[in-house]
Amino acid sequence: MRPAFSVILLTTLIGAGQGLFLTLFAVDAIGSLRGIPTAELRSFAVVGSVLSLCLCALGLVASFFHLGHPERAWRAAAGWRTSWLSREVVALPAFMASVAGFVMARHADSPAALWIGLGAASLAVVLFVCTGMVYVSIRIIREWASSLTVVNYALLGMASGATLAAAIAAFLDSDVKEGLVLGAMALIAAGLVTRGASLIRNARLPVKSTLQTAIGVKHPKIVQRSQGAMGGSFNTREFFHGQGADALRNALLGFLALGCVVPLVLLAFGFASAVTCSVAFSTQFVGLVAERWLFFAEARHPQNLYYQSIA
Amino acid sequence: MTQLALIIDLNVCVGCHACVTNCKQWNTSGAAGPLSDLNAYGADPNGTFFNRVQTFEVGEYPGTQTVHFPKSCLHCEDPPCVPVCPTGASYKRVEDGVVLVDYDKCIGCKYCSWACPYGVREFDEQRKVMTKCTLCVDRIYNPALPERERKPSCVLACPANARLFGDIHDPESEVSRAIREQGGYQLMPELGTNPSNHYLPRRKSELRIRADQLERVDNPRLIDTLPDTTRYAPMNADYDI
C-alpha cells in the first residue's frame, strides 16, 4: 500500500495523545487512592491532559487532509454499525471531549474528575481498538489482518505517550518521573516484542491469491502484457509504495533505532532529566512515523496482481 | 432476489477495448458527473475508467495463448467494500444487487478501495469521490431508450458478443445457462467475496466430427462399390472382405 502521510500522522499523534492521557490518569488515580493530596499532582494532570488534547487535535486536522471532501467529514459517523473507520471517527471526538471535561474538573479539584477521567481512559482504550480494527477488518490485506495490529497500535501509542508523560513530569520536577521513565521503557520493550512478532509473521505469510486465481486460468506460467492503460491509474498509485527494497529496510532500521533503541538508552541513562526525556520522545516519534510507513509499505494488496506491467 | 451481473467470455474476447470506450463515453456523459481525464494529451495521461481490458500471456513460447481480460466491478454478493464505508455512501441495492456509490455522500477517504481485492474502484482525482461500474443503472431501466438498448454500454458495444448481461439468480436466464453449461467461474474465489460477474473459460476449439460422418450414409458409392477400407479403419470388423 502507498503510505498516506495524513493517516500516518493521525495514528502517531493520537496514539501519543491517548498513551499520554492513560499514563497521567493512571498516575493521578493511583496517587489519589494512596491519599496523596490532589493539588500536588494537579499541574501534572492538567498540563498532560491539555497536551494530549493538542496531540489529538493535530491528528484530527491531519486526518482531514486524507479526505477528498473534508466538508462532508461529519457524514463519517453514519456507518458506525458496520465500519470500524466510522467507529474511530465517533470515538476520537468523544475521547477528546471527555479529556476536556477531565481538564476542567481536575483544574477545579472536583471529585468528579476521577469518574470523568475513568470514562476518558476507557474511551482511549476503545479508540486504540477502533484504530487498530480499521486495518484488521481489511481481511484481504493479510499483513494487517491480525490481532497483533491492534496490540501494536496500543502498545506503541502507550509507549510514546508514557515517554512524553515522563518528559512532562521531568519538566515539572514531579516525584513520579522516575517511575514514568521505567514504565515508558517497559512499554517500548513490549512494543518492540509485539511489532517484531508481526514482522516475523508477515515475512512468513503464505501466498493466498495468485495470478491464477486472479484471472481464473490454471496454467502455472502467466505473464501480464498490458494493464489497460499506458500512463498509470488510481490502481498503480494507491496500492504500491513505489520505493525499492532499501526504503523498506531503512524504515525498519528507523523504527528499531529511533523508535526503540535510542529512546531506551536515553531513558535508561538520562537520569530522568527534562532534556533527555524530551529528546527521547522526539526521536521515538520519528521512529514511530517510520514504523507506520513500514506498516503501509509492507502490506501487499491483492489488486497488485492485476497491475504488474504497463506494457 | 434478482442479482444482475455480467458474464464475460474469455474464449470470445478479442481485446478490442470497444467496451472500455463505450463505457467511458456513456458514463462520462451522465448526470452523475464526468469520469475525469488528467493530462489526457500529455506524456503521462491517466483518468478514471469503470472498465479496463488487460492482456495476459499464458504458457511458454511457442505454446502460448493471449488472454484478453476485461475487468470491472464484479458486483459481489458479499461485497467487502460496502460494510467498511464510514458514511454509507457505498451500498448494494436490495432490488437488483447492483453495488453503487452515492457520490453526494462519499467523503473520498478511499477506504472502500482498500477493501476491494480486485482493484475495480477508482478514485476520481477531479471530483474527489470514489467511482465504479454502475452496471449502467441509468440505461438498464431507462424508458427513454428502446427496449433492446436497455443494457450496459459495454455489452452493447462488444462486437464479438463476449459480454452477456442478466440475472444470475434466475436459473433459466441466458447468463445462468452460460455459467452452468460453459463452466462459468468467479475471480479469487478464495477470498469469499462471491462475485456476481462470472467469466467463461478459454476452450480448445475443435470439430467434434468423425471421418465417417463426412460421408453420406446412403452414399451410392457404398452400395455400388466396395467401401474404402483405408478410410474406415476402426470399422473394418463390420465388413467381411
Coordinates of C-alpha atoms in Angstrom, one line a residue:
Chain A
M1 CA 0.0 0.0 0.0
R2 CA 1.1 3.6 -0.5
P3 CA 1.7 5.2 2.8
A4 CA -0.7 8.0 3.3
F5 CA 1.1 10.6 5.4
S6 CA -2.1 12.2 6.7
V7 CA -3.1 8.8 8.1
I8 CA 0.4 8.2 9.4
L9 CA 0.4 11.5 11.3
L10 CA -3.2 10.9 12.6
T11 CA -2.3 7.5 14.1
T12 CA 1.0 8.5 15.6
L13 CA -0.3 11.8 17.0
I14 CA -3.5 10.4 18.6
G15 CA -1.6 7.3 19.7
A16 CA 0.8 9.5 21.7
G17 CA -2.2 11.6 22.9
Q18 CA -4.1 8.5 24.1
G19 CA -1.0 7.0 25.7
L20 CA -0.2 10.3 27.5
F21 CA -3.7 10.5 28.9
L22 CA -3.8 6.9 30.0
T23 CA -0.4 7.3 31.7
L24 CA -1.2 10.5 33.5
F25 CA -4.6 9.3 34.5
A26 CA -3.1 6.1 36.0
V27 CA -0.6 8.2 38.0
D28 CA -3.4 10.6 39.1
A29 CA -5.8 7.8 40.1
I30 CA -3.2 5.8 41.9
G31 CA -2.0 9.0 43.6
S32 CA -5.5 9.9 44.8
L33 CA -6.1 6.3 46.0
R34 CA -2.9 6.5 48.0
G35 CA -4.1 9.7 49.6
I36 CA -1.5 12.0 48.1
P37 CA -3.0 15.5 48.2
T38 CA -4.6 16.1 44.8
A39 CA -3.0 19.6 44.5
E40 CA 0.4 18.0 44.2
L41 CA -0.4 16.0 41.1
R42 CA -2.8 18.6 39.7
S43 CA -0.4 20.5 37.5
F44 CA 0.9 17.3 36.0
A45 CA -2.6 16.0 35.3
V46 CA -3.8 19.3 33.8
V47 CA -0.7 20.1 31.7
G48 CA -0.6 16.5 30.4
S49 CA -4.3 16.4 29.5
V50 CA -4.1 19.7 27.7
L51 CA -1.1 18.4 25.7
S52 CA -2.9 15.1 25.0
L53 CA -5.8 17.2 23.7
C54 CA -3.5 19.2 21.5
L55 CA -1.9 16.0 20.0
C56 CA -5.4 14.6 19.2
A57 CA -6.5 17.9 17.7
L58 CA -3.4 17.9 15.5
G59 CA -4.1 14.3 14.5
L60 CA -7.7 15.2 13.7
V61 CA -6.5 18.1 11.5
A62 CA -4.0 15.8 9.7
S63 CA -6.8 13.3 9.0
F64 CA -8.8 15.9 7.1
F65 CA -6.1 16.1 4.5
H66 CA -6.7 12.5 3.7
L67 CA -10.3 13.2 2.5
G68 CA -11.4 14.2 -0.9
H69 CA -14.4 16.1 0.6
P70 CA -13.4 17.2 4.1
E71 CA -16.5 19.4 4.3
R72 CA -18.6 16.2 4.3
A73 CA -16.5 14.6 7.1
W74 CA -19.4 14.7 9.5
R75 CA -21.1 12.1 7.5
A76 CA -18.4 9.6 8.5
A77 CA -20.3 9.0 11.8
A78 CA -23.2 7.4 10.0
G79 CA -21.7 4.0 9.3
W80 CA -20.8 3.0 12.9
R81 CA -22.9 -0.1 12.8
T82 CA -20.6 -1.8 10.3
S83 CA -17.5 0.3 9.7
W84 CA -14.5 0.5 12.1
L85 CA -13.4 3.7 10.4
S86 CA -16.7 5.2 11.3
R87 CA -16.4 4.0 14.9
E88 CA -12.9 5.6 15.1
V89 CA -14.4 8.8 13.8
V90 CA -17.0 8.7 16.6
A91 CA -14.5 7.6 19.3
L92 CA -11.9 10.3 18.7
P93 CA -14.1 13.4 19.4
A94 CA -15.8 11.5 22.3
F95 CA -12.3 10.9 23.8
M96 CA -11.3 14.5 23.2
A97 CA -14.5 15.8 24.8
S98 CA -14.1 13.7 27.8
V99 CA -10.4 14.7 28.2
A100 CA -11.5 18.3 28.0
G101 CA -14.1 17.5 30.7
F102 CA -11.4 15.9 32.8
V103 CA -9.1 19.0 32.4
M104 CA -11.9 21.3 33.7
A105 CA -12.9 19.0 36.6
R106 CA -9.3 18.4 37.6
H107 CA -8.4 22.1 37.4
A108 CA -11.3 22.8 39.8
D109 CA -10.2 19.9 42.0
S110 CA -13.7 18.4 41.6
P111 CA -14.2 14.9 42.9
A112 CA -16.0 14.1 39.6
A113 CA -12.6 14.3 37.9
L114 CA -11.9 10.6 38.8
W115 CA -15.1 9.4 37.1
I116 CA -14.7 11.7 34.1
G117 CA -11.1 10.5 33.8
L118 CA -12.2 6.9 34.0
G119 CA -14.6 7.5 31.2
A120 CA -11.9 9.2 29.1
A121 CA -9.4 6.4 29.8
S122 CA -12.0 3.8 28.7
L123 CA -12.6 5.8 25.5
A124 CA -8.8 5.9 24.9
V125 CA -8.8 2.1 25.0
V126 CA -11.8 2.0 22.7
L127 CA -10.1 4.4 20.3
F128 CA -7.0 2.2 20.3
V129 CA -9.1 -0.8 19.4
C130 CA -11.0 1.1 16.7
T131 CA -7.9 2.5 15.1
G132 CA -6.3 -1.0 15.0
M133 CA -9.5 -2.6 13.7
V134 CA -9.7 -0.2 10.8
Y135 CA -6.8 -2.1 9.4
V136 CA -7.6 -5.6 10.8
S137 CA -11.0 -5.5 9.2
I138 CA -9.5 -5.3 5.7
R139 CA -9.2 -9.1 5.6
I140 CA -7.7 -9.2 2.2
I141 CA -4.6 -7.4 3.3
R142 CA -3.3 -10.3 5.3
E143 CA -0.3 -8.4 6.8
W144 CA -2.9 -6.3 8.6
A145 CA -5.5 -8.9 9.4
S146 CA -4.1 -10.0 12.7
S147 CA -4.8 -9.1 16.3
L148 CA -1.2 -8.1 16.6
T149 CA -2.1 -5.0 14.6
V150 CA -4.4 -3.8 17.4
V151 CA -1.8 -4.8 20.1
N152 CA 0.9 -2.9 18.3
Y153 CA -1.1 0.3 17.8
A154 CA -2.0 0.2 21.5
L155 CA 1.5 -0.6 22.8
L156 CA 3.4 1.7 20.6
G157 CA 0.9 4.6 21.3
M158 CA 1.2 3.9 25.0
A159 CA 5.0 3.8 24.8
S160 CA 5.2 7.2 23.1
G161 CA 2.6 8.6 25.5
A162 CA 4.5 7.3 28.5
T163 CA 7.8 8.8 27.3
L164 CA 6.0 12.2 26.8
A165 CA 4.4 11.8 30.3
A166 CA 7.9 11.2 31.7
A167 CA 9.2 14.4 29.9
I168 CA 6.3 16.4 31.4
A169 CA 6.9 15.0 34.9
A170 CA 10.7 15.9 34.5
F171 CA 9.8 19.4 33.4
L172 CA 7.6 19.9 36.4
D173 CA 10.2 18.1 38.5
S174 CA 7.4 15.8 39.8
D175 CA 8.2 12.8 42.1
V176 CA 6.6 10.4 39.6
K177 CA 9.3 11.0 36.9
E178 CA 11.5 8.0 37.8
G179 CA 8.5 5.7 37.8
L180 CA 7.3 7.0 34.5
V181 CA 10.7 6.5 32.9
L182 CA 10.7 2.9 34.0
G183 CA 7.1 2.5 32.7
A184 CA 8.0 4.0 29.4
M185 CA 11.0 1.7 29.0
A186 CA 8.8 -1.3 29.7
L187 CA 6.2 -0.2 27.2
I188 CA 8.9 0.5 24.5
A189 CA 10.3 -3.0 25.1
A190 CA 6.8 -4.6 24.9
G191 CA 6.0 -2.7 21.7
L192 CA 9.3 -3.9 20.2
V193 CA 8.5 -7.5 21.0
T194 CA 4.9 -7.5 19.6
R195 CA 5.9 -5.4 16.5
G196 CA 8.8 -7.8 16.0
A197 CA 6.3 -10.7 16.2
S198 CA 4.2 -9.1 13.5
L199 CA 7.2 -8.5 11.3
I200 CA 8.1 -12.2 11.6
R201 CA 4.5 -13.2 10.9
N202 CA 4.3 -11.1 7.8
A203 CA 7.6 -12.4 6.5
R204 CA 6.2 -15.9 6.7
L205 CA 2.7 -15.3 5.4
P206 CA 1.9 -17.9 2.7
V207 CA 0.5 -16.7 -0.6
K208 CA -3.3 -16.9 -0.9
S209 CA -4.2 -15.2 -4.1
T210 CA -2.2 -15.7 -7.2
L211 CA -2.4 -14.5 -10.8
Q212 CA -4.0 -17.9 -11.5
T213 CA -6.9 -17.2 -9.1
A214 CA -7.0 -13.6 -10.2
I215 CA -7.9 -14.3 -13.8
G216 CA -9.0 -17.9 -13.3
V217 CA -6.5 -19.5 -15.7
K218 CA -4.8 -22.6 -14.1
H219 CA -1.6 -22.5 -16.2
P220 CA 1.5 -22.1 -13.9
K221 CA 3.1 -19.6 -16.3
I222 CA 1.2 -16.4 -16.8
V223 CA 2.8 -13.0 -17.7
Q224 CA 0.9 -9.7 -17.9
R225 CA 1.4 -7.9 -21.2
S226 CA -0.8 -4.9 -20.7
Q227 CA -2.9 -3.4 -17.9
G228 CA -5.4 -1.4 -20.0
A229 CA -3.7 1.9 -19.5
M230 CA -0.3 3.2 -20.5
G231 CA 0.0 6.2 -18.1
G232 CA -0.9 4.5 -14.9
S233 CA -4.1 4.8 -13.0
F234 CA -5.5 5.1 -9.5
N235 CA -4.7 1.4 -9.1
T236 CA -1.0 2.0 -9.8
R237 CA -0.8 5.0 -7.5
E238 CA -2.8 3.9 -4.4
F239 CA -1.7 0.3 -3.7
F240 CA 2.1 0.3 -4.0
H241 CA 4.6 2.4 -2.1
G242 CA 6.7 2.9 -5.2
Q243 CA 10.0 2.5 -3.4
G244 CA 12.8 -0.1 -3.6
A245 CA 13.6 -2.7 -1.1
D246 CA 16.1 -0.4 0.6
A247 CA 13.4 2.0 1.6
L248 CA 11.6 -0.7 3.5
R249 CA 14.9 -1.7 5.1
N250 CA 15.6 1.9 6.1
A251 CA 12.1 2.3 7.5
L252 CA 12.7 -0.9 9.6
L253 CA 16.0 0.4 10.8
G254 CA 14.5 3.8 11.6
F255 CA 11.8 2.2 13.7
L256 CA 14.3 -0.1 15.5
A257 CA 16.9 2.6 16.1
L258 CA 14.9 5.8 16.5
G259 CA 11.7 4.3 17.8
C260 CA 13.2 1.8 20.3
V261 CA 16.9 1.7 20.9
V262 CA 17.7 5.4 21.1
P263 CA 14.8 6.3 23.4
L264 CA 15.5 3.2 25.6
V265 CA 19.2 4.3 26.0
L266 CA 18.2 8.0 26.6
L267 CA 15.7 7.0 29.2
A268 CA 17.9 4.4 30.9
F269 CA 21.0 6.7 31.2
G270 CA 19.4 10.1 31.2
F271 CA 18.7 10.4 34.9
A272 CA 15.1 11.3 34.1
S273 CA 16.1 14.8 33.1
A274 CA 13.7 17.0 31.2
V275 CA 16.1 17.3 28.2
T276 CA 16.8 13.6 27.8
C277 CA 13.2 12.7 28.2
S278 CA 12.0 15.2 25.6
V279 CA 14.8 14.2 23.2
A280 CA 13.8 10.6 23.8
F281 CA 10.1 11.4 22.9
S282 CA 11.0 13.4 19.7
T283 CA 13.3 10.6 18.5
Q284 CA 10.7 8.0 19.3
F285 CA 8.0 9.9 17.5
V286 CA 10.2 10.0 14.3
G287 CA 10.8 6.2 14.7
L288 CA 7.1 5.6 15.1
V289 CA 6.4 7.6 11.9
A290 CA 8.9 5.2 10.2
E291 CA 7.1 2.2 11.7
R292 CA 3.8 3.4 10.4
W293 CA 5.3 4.0 6.9
L294 CA 6.6 0.4 7.0
F295 CA 3.2 -0.8 8.2
F296 CA 1.6 0.5 5.0
A297 CA 4.5 -0.4 2.7
E298 CA 4.7 -4.0 3.8
A299 CA 1.0 -4.5 3.1
R300 CA 0.6 -6.3 -0.2
H301 CA -2.7 -5.7 -1.8
P302 CA -4.1 -8.5 -4.0
Q303 CA -5.2 -6.0 -6.6
N304 CA -1.5 -5.5 -7.5
L305 CA -1.7 -8.9 -9.2
Y306 CA -3.6 -7.1 -12.0
Y307 CA -1.1 -4.3 -12.2
Q308 CA 2.3 -6.0 -12.7
S309 CA 3.4 -4.4 -16.0
I310 CA 2.2 -1.5 -18.0
A311 CA 3.0 -2.8 -21.5
Chain B
M1 CA -34.0 -12.0 -5.3
T2 CA -32.5 -10.5 -8.5
Q3 CA -28.8 -10.3 -8.9
L4 CA -27.8 -8.5 -12.1
A5 CA -24.3 -9.4 -13.4
L6 CA -22.1 -9.5 -16.5
I7 CA -20.7 -12.7 -17.9
I8 CA -17.5 -12.3 -19.9
D9 CA -16.5 -15.0 -22.3
L10 CA -12.7 -15.1 -22.4
N11 CA -12.9 -17.5 -25.3
V12 CA -14.5 -14.8 -27.4
C13 CA -13.0 -11.5 -26.2
V14 CA -10.5 -10.2 -28.8
G15 CA -9.2 -7.3 -26.7
C16 CA -10.5 -4.5 -28.9
H17 CA -11.4 -2.2 -26.0
A18 CA -14.7 -1.2 -27.5
C19 CA -16.4 -2.0 -24.1
V20 CA -13.9 0.4 -22.4
T21 CA -14.6 3.2 -24.9
N22 CA -18.4 2.8 -24.8
C23 CA -18.4 2.6 -21.0
K24 CA -16.4 5.7 -20.7
Q25 CA -18.5 7.5 -23.3
W26 CA -21.8 6.7 -21.6
N27 CA -20.6 7.2 -18.0
T28 CA -18.7 10.4 -18.6
S29 CA -21.8 12.0 -20.2
G30 CA -24.3 11.2 -17.5
A31 CA -26.0 13.2 -14.7
A32 CA -23.6 11.6 -12.1
G33 CA -20.7 13.7 -13.4
P34 CA -17.7 13.1 -15.7
L35 CA -15.1 10.4 -15.5
S36 CA -12.2 12.9 -15.4
D37 CA -9.1 12.5 -17.6
L38 CA -5.9 14.1 -16.3
N39 CA -3.2 15.2 -18.7
A40 CA -5.2 13.5 -21.5
Y41 CA -2.9 14.6 -24.3
G42 CA 0.4 14.8 -22.4
A43 CA 3.2 12.3 -21.8
D44 CA 1.6 10.7 -18.8
P45 CA -2.1 10.5 -19.5
N46 CA -4.5 9.0 -17.0
G47 CA -8.0 9.1 -15.9
T48 CA -11.0 7.3 -14.4
F49 CA -12.4 4.2 -16.0
F50 CA -15.0 1.8 -14.8
N51 CA -13.8 -1.0 -17.1
R52 CA -10.4 -1.9 -18.4
V53 CA -9.2 -4.7 -20.7
Q54 CA -5.9 -6.2 -19.6
T55 CA -3.8 -8.7 -21.6
F56 CA -2.0 -11.8 -20.3
E57 CA 0.2 -14.3 -22.0
V58 CA -0.3 -17.8 -20.8
G59 CA 2.2 -20.6 -21.3
E60 CA 5.7 -20.6 -22.8
Y61 CA 6.7 -19.8 -26.4
P62 CA 5.8 -21.3 -28.8
G63 CA 2.9 -22.8 -26.9
T64 CA 1.4 -19.5 -25.7
Q65 CA -2.1 -18.1 -25.6
T66 CA -3.0 -14.4 -25.4
V67 CA -5.8 -13.9 -22.9
H68 CA -7.6 -10.6 -23.1
F69 CA -9.2 -10.0 -19.7
P70 CA -11.9 -7.3 -19.3
K71 CA -12.1 -6.2 -15.6
S72 CA -14.8 -4.1 -14.0
C73 CA -16.7 -4.2 -10.7
L74 CA -17.9 -7.7 -10.1
H75 CA -20.9 -6.7 -8.0
C76 CA -20.1 -9.2 -5.3
E77 CA -22.9 -10.9 -3.5
D78 CA -20.8 -10.3 -0.3
P79 CA -19.1 -7.1 -1.2
P80 CA -16.2 -6.3 1.2
C81 CA -16.3 -2.6 0.1
V82 CA -19.8 -1.9 1.4
P83 CA -19.6 -2.5 5.2
V84 CA -16.3 -0.6 5.6
C85 CA -17.8 2.7 4.2
P86 CA -18.0 5.1 7.1
T87 CA -20.7 7.2 5.6
G88 CA -23.0 4.6 4.0
A89 CA -22.2 6.1 0.5
S90 CA -21.2 2.7 -0.7
Y91 CA -24.2 0.3 -0.9
K92 CA -25.6 -2.7 -2.5
R93 CA -29.1 -2.4 -3.9
V94 CA -31.5 -4.9 -2.5
E95 CA -33.8 -5.0 -5.6
D96 CA -31.2 -5.9 -8.2
G97 CA -27.9 -6.5 -6.3
V98 CA -26.0 -3.6 -8.0
V99 CA -23.2 -2.2 -5.9
L100 CA -23.2 1.6 -6.1
V101 CA -21.6 4.7 -4.6
D102 CA -23.7 7.8 -3.7
Y103 CA -21.4 10.5 -5.0
D104 CA -23.1 13.1 -2.8
K105 CA -22.3 11.2 0.4
C106 CA -18.8 10.0 -0.4
I107 CA -16.1 11.8 1.5
G108 CA -13.3 10.4 -0.6
C109 CA -11.5 8.5 2.1
K110 CA -10.6 5.6 -0.3
Y111 CA -11.2 3.1 2.4
C112 CA -13.6 1.0 0.2
S113 CA -10.9 0.7 -2.5
W114 CA -8.6 -0.8 0.2
A115 CA -11.2 -3.4 1.0
C116 CA -11.8 -4.4 -2.7
P117 CA -9.4 -7.2 -3.7
Y118 CA -10.0 -6.6 -7.5
G119 CA -8.9 -3.0 -7.8
V120 CA -12.1 -2.0 -9.6
R121 CA -12.9 1.1 -7.6
E122 CA -11.2 4.2 -9.0
F123 CA -10.9 7.5 -7.1
D124 CA -11.7 10.4 -9.4
E125 CA -9.0 12.9 -8.9
Q126 CA -11.1 15.8 -10.2
R127 CA -14.4 15.1 -8.4
K128 CA -12.6 13.7 -5.3
V129 CA -15.1 10.8 -4.9
M130 CA -14.8 7.1 -5.3
T131 CA -16.3 5.9 -8.6
K132 CA -17.1 2.5 -10.0
C133 CA -19.1 0.5 -12.5
T134 CA -22.8 1.0 -12.1
L135 CA -23.9 -1.7 -14.5
C136 CA -25.3 1.3 -16.3
V137 CA -28.2 1.7 -13.9
D138 CA -29.1 4.8 -15.9
R139 CA -29.5 2.7 -19.0
I140 CA -31.0 -0.6 -18.0
Y141 CA -34.3 0.8 -16.6
N142 CA -34.4 3.8 -18.8
P143 CA -37.8 4.1 -20.5
A144 CA -36.4 6.8 -22.9
L145 CA -34.3 4.1 -24.5
P146 CA -35.6 1.4 -26.9
E147 CA -36.0 -1.9 -25.1
R148 CA -33.1 -3.6 -26.9
E149 CA -30.7 -0.8 -25.7
R150 CA -31.6 -1.2 -22.0
K151 CA -28.3 -3.0 -21.4
P152 CA -24.9 -1.8 -20.1
S153 CA -22.9 0.1 -22.6
C154 CA -20.1 -2.4 -22.6
V155 CA -22.5 -5.2 -23.5
L156 CA -24.0 -3.2 -26.4
A157 CA -20.5 -2.3 -27.7
C158 CA -18.9 -5.7 -27.8
P159 CA -18.6 -6.7 -31.5
A160 CA -17.8 -10.3 -30.6
N161 CA -20.7 -10.8 -28.2
A162 CA -18.3 -11.7 -25.4
R163 CA -20.4 -10.0 -22.8
L164 CA -23.7 -11.2 -21.5
F165 CA -25.9 -9.3 -19.1
G166 CA -28.7 -10.7 -16.9
D167 CA -30.0 -12.1 -13.6
I168 CA -27.8 -14.8 -12.3
H169 CA -30.4 -15.8 -9.7
D170 CA -32.9 -16.7 -12.3
P171 CA -31.8 -20.3 -13.2
E172 CA -33.4 -20.0 -16.7
S173 CA -31.8 -16.8 -17.7
E174 CA -29.2 -16.6 -20.5
V175 CA -26.4 -15.8 -18.1
S176 CA -27.3 -18.6 -15.6
R177 CA -27.3 -21.1 -18.5
A178 CA -24.0 -19.8 -19.7
I179 CA -22.5 -20.2 -16.3
R180 CA -23.9 -23.7 -15.9
E181 CA -23.2 -25.1 -19.3
Q182 CA -19.9 -23.4 -20.2
G183 CA -18.1 -23.6 -16.9
G184 CA -18.5 -20.0 -15.7
Y185 CA -16.2 -19.2 -12.8
Q186 CA -15.6 -16.4 -10.3
L187 CA -12.3 -14.4 -9.7
M188 CA -10.3 -15.0 -6.5
P189 CA -12.9 -17.4 -5.0
E190 CA -10.6 -18.0 -2.0
L191 CA -11.4 -14.5 -0.7
G192 CA -15.1 -15.3 0.0
T193 CA -16.5 -12.2 -1.8
N194 CA -18.8 -14.3 -4.0
P195 CA -18.6 -12.1 -7.2
S196 CA -21.7 -11.9 -9.3
N197 CA -19.9 -11.4 -12.5
H198 CA -18.6 -14.6 -13.9
Y199 CA -16.0 -15.5 -16.6
L200 CA -16.3 -18.2 -19.2
P201 CA -13.1 -20.1 -19.6
R202 CA -10.9 -20.4 -22.7
R203 CA -11.9 -23.5 -24.6
K204 CA -10.0 -25.6 -27.1
S205 CA -11.9 -25.2 -30.3
E206 CA -12.1 -28.4 -32.4
L207 CA -14.5 -30.0 -34.8
R208 CA -16.2 -32.9 -33.0
I209 CA -16.9 -34.8 -36.1
R210 CA -15.6 -38.2 -37.1
A211 CA -14.4 -39.0 -40.6
D212 CA -17.3 -41.4 -41.3
Q213 CA -19.7 -38.6 -40.6
L214 CA -18.3 -36.7 -43.6
E215 CA -19.6 -39.5 -45.9
R216 CA -23.3 -39.7 -46.6
V217 CA -24.8 -42.8 -45.0
D218 CA -26.7 -43.5 -48.2
N219 CA -23.8 -42.7 -50.4
P220 CA -24.3 -44.8 -53.6
R221 CA -20.6 -45.5 -53.6
L222 CA -21.1 -47.7 -50.6
I223 CA -23.7 -49.6 -52.5
D224 CA -22.1 -49.8 -55.9
T225 CA -18.5 -50.3 -55.0
L226 CA -16.5 -51.7 -52.2
P227 CA -16.0 -49.3 -49.3
D228 CA -12.7 -47.6 -49.0
T229 CA -11.3 -49.7 -46.2
T230 CA -8.4 -47.3 -45.5
R231 CA -10.7 -44.6 -44.5
Y232 CA -12.8 -46.6 -42.2
A233 CA -10.1 -48.4 -40.3
P234 CA -11.9 -48.8 -37.0
M235 CA -14.9 -50.2 -38.7
N236 CA -13.1 -52.9 -40.6
A237 CA -14.6 -55.6 -38.4
D238 CA -18.0 -54.7 -39.8
Y239 CA -17.1 -55.8 -43.3
D240 CA -16.2 -59.2 -44.3
I241 CA -13.7 -58.6 -47.1

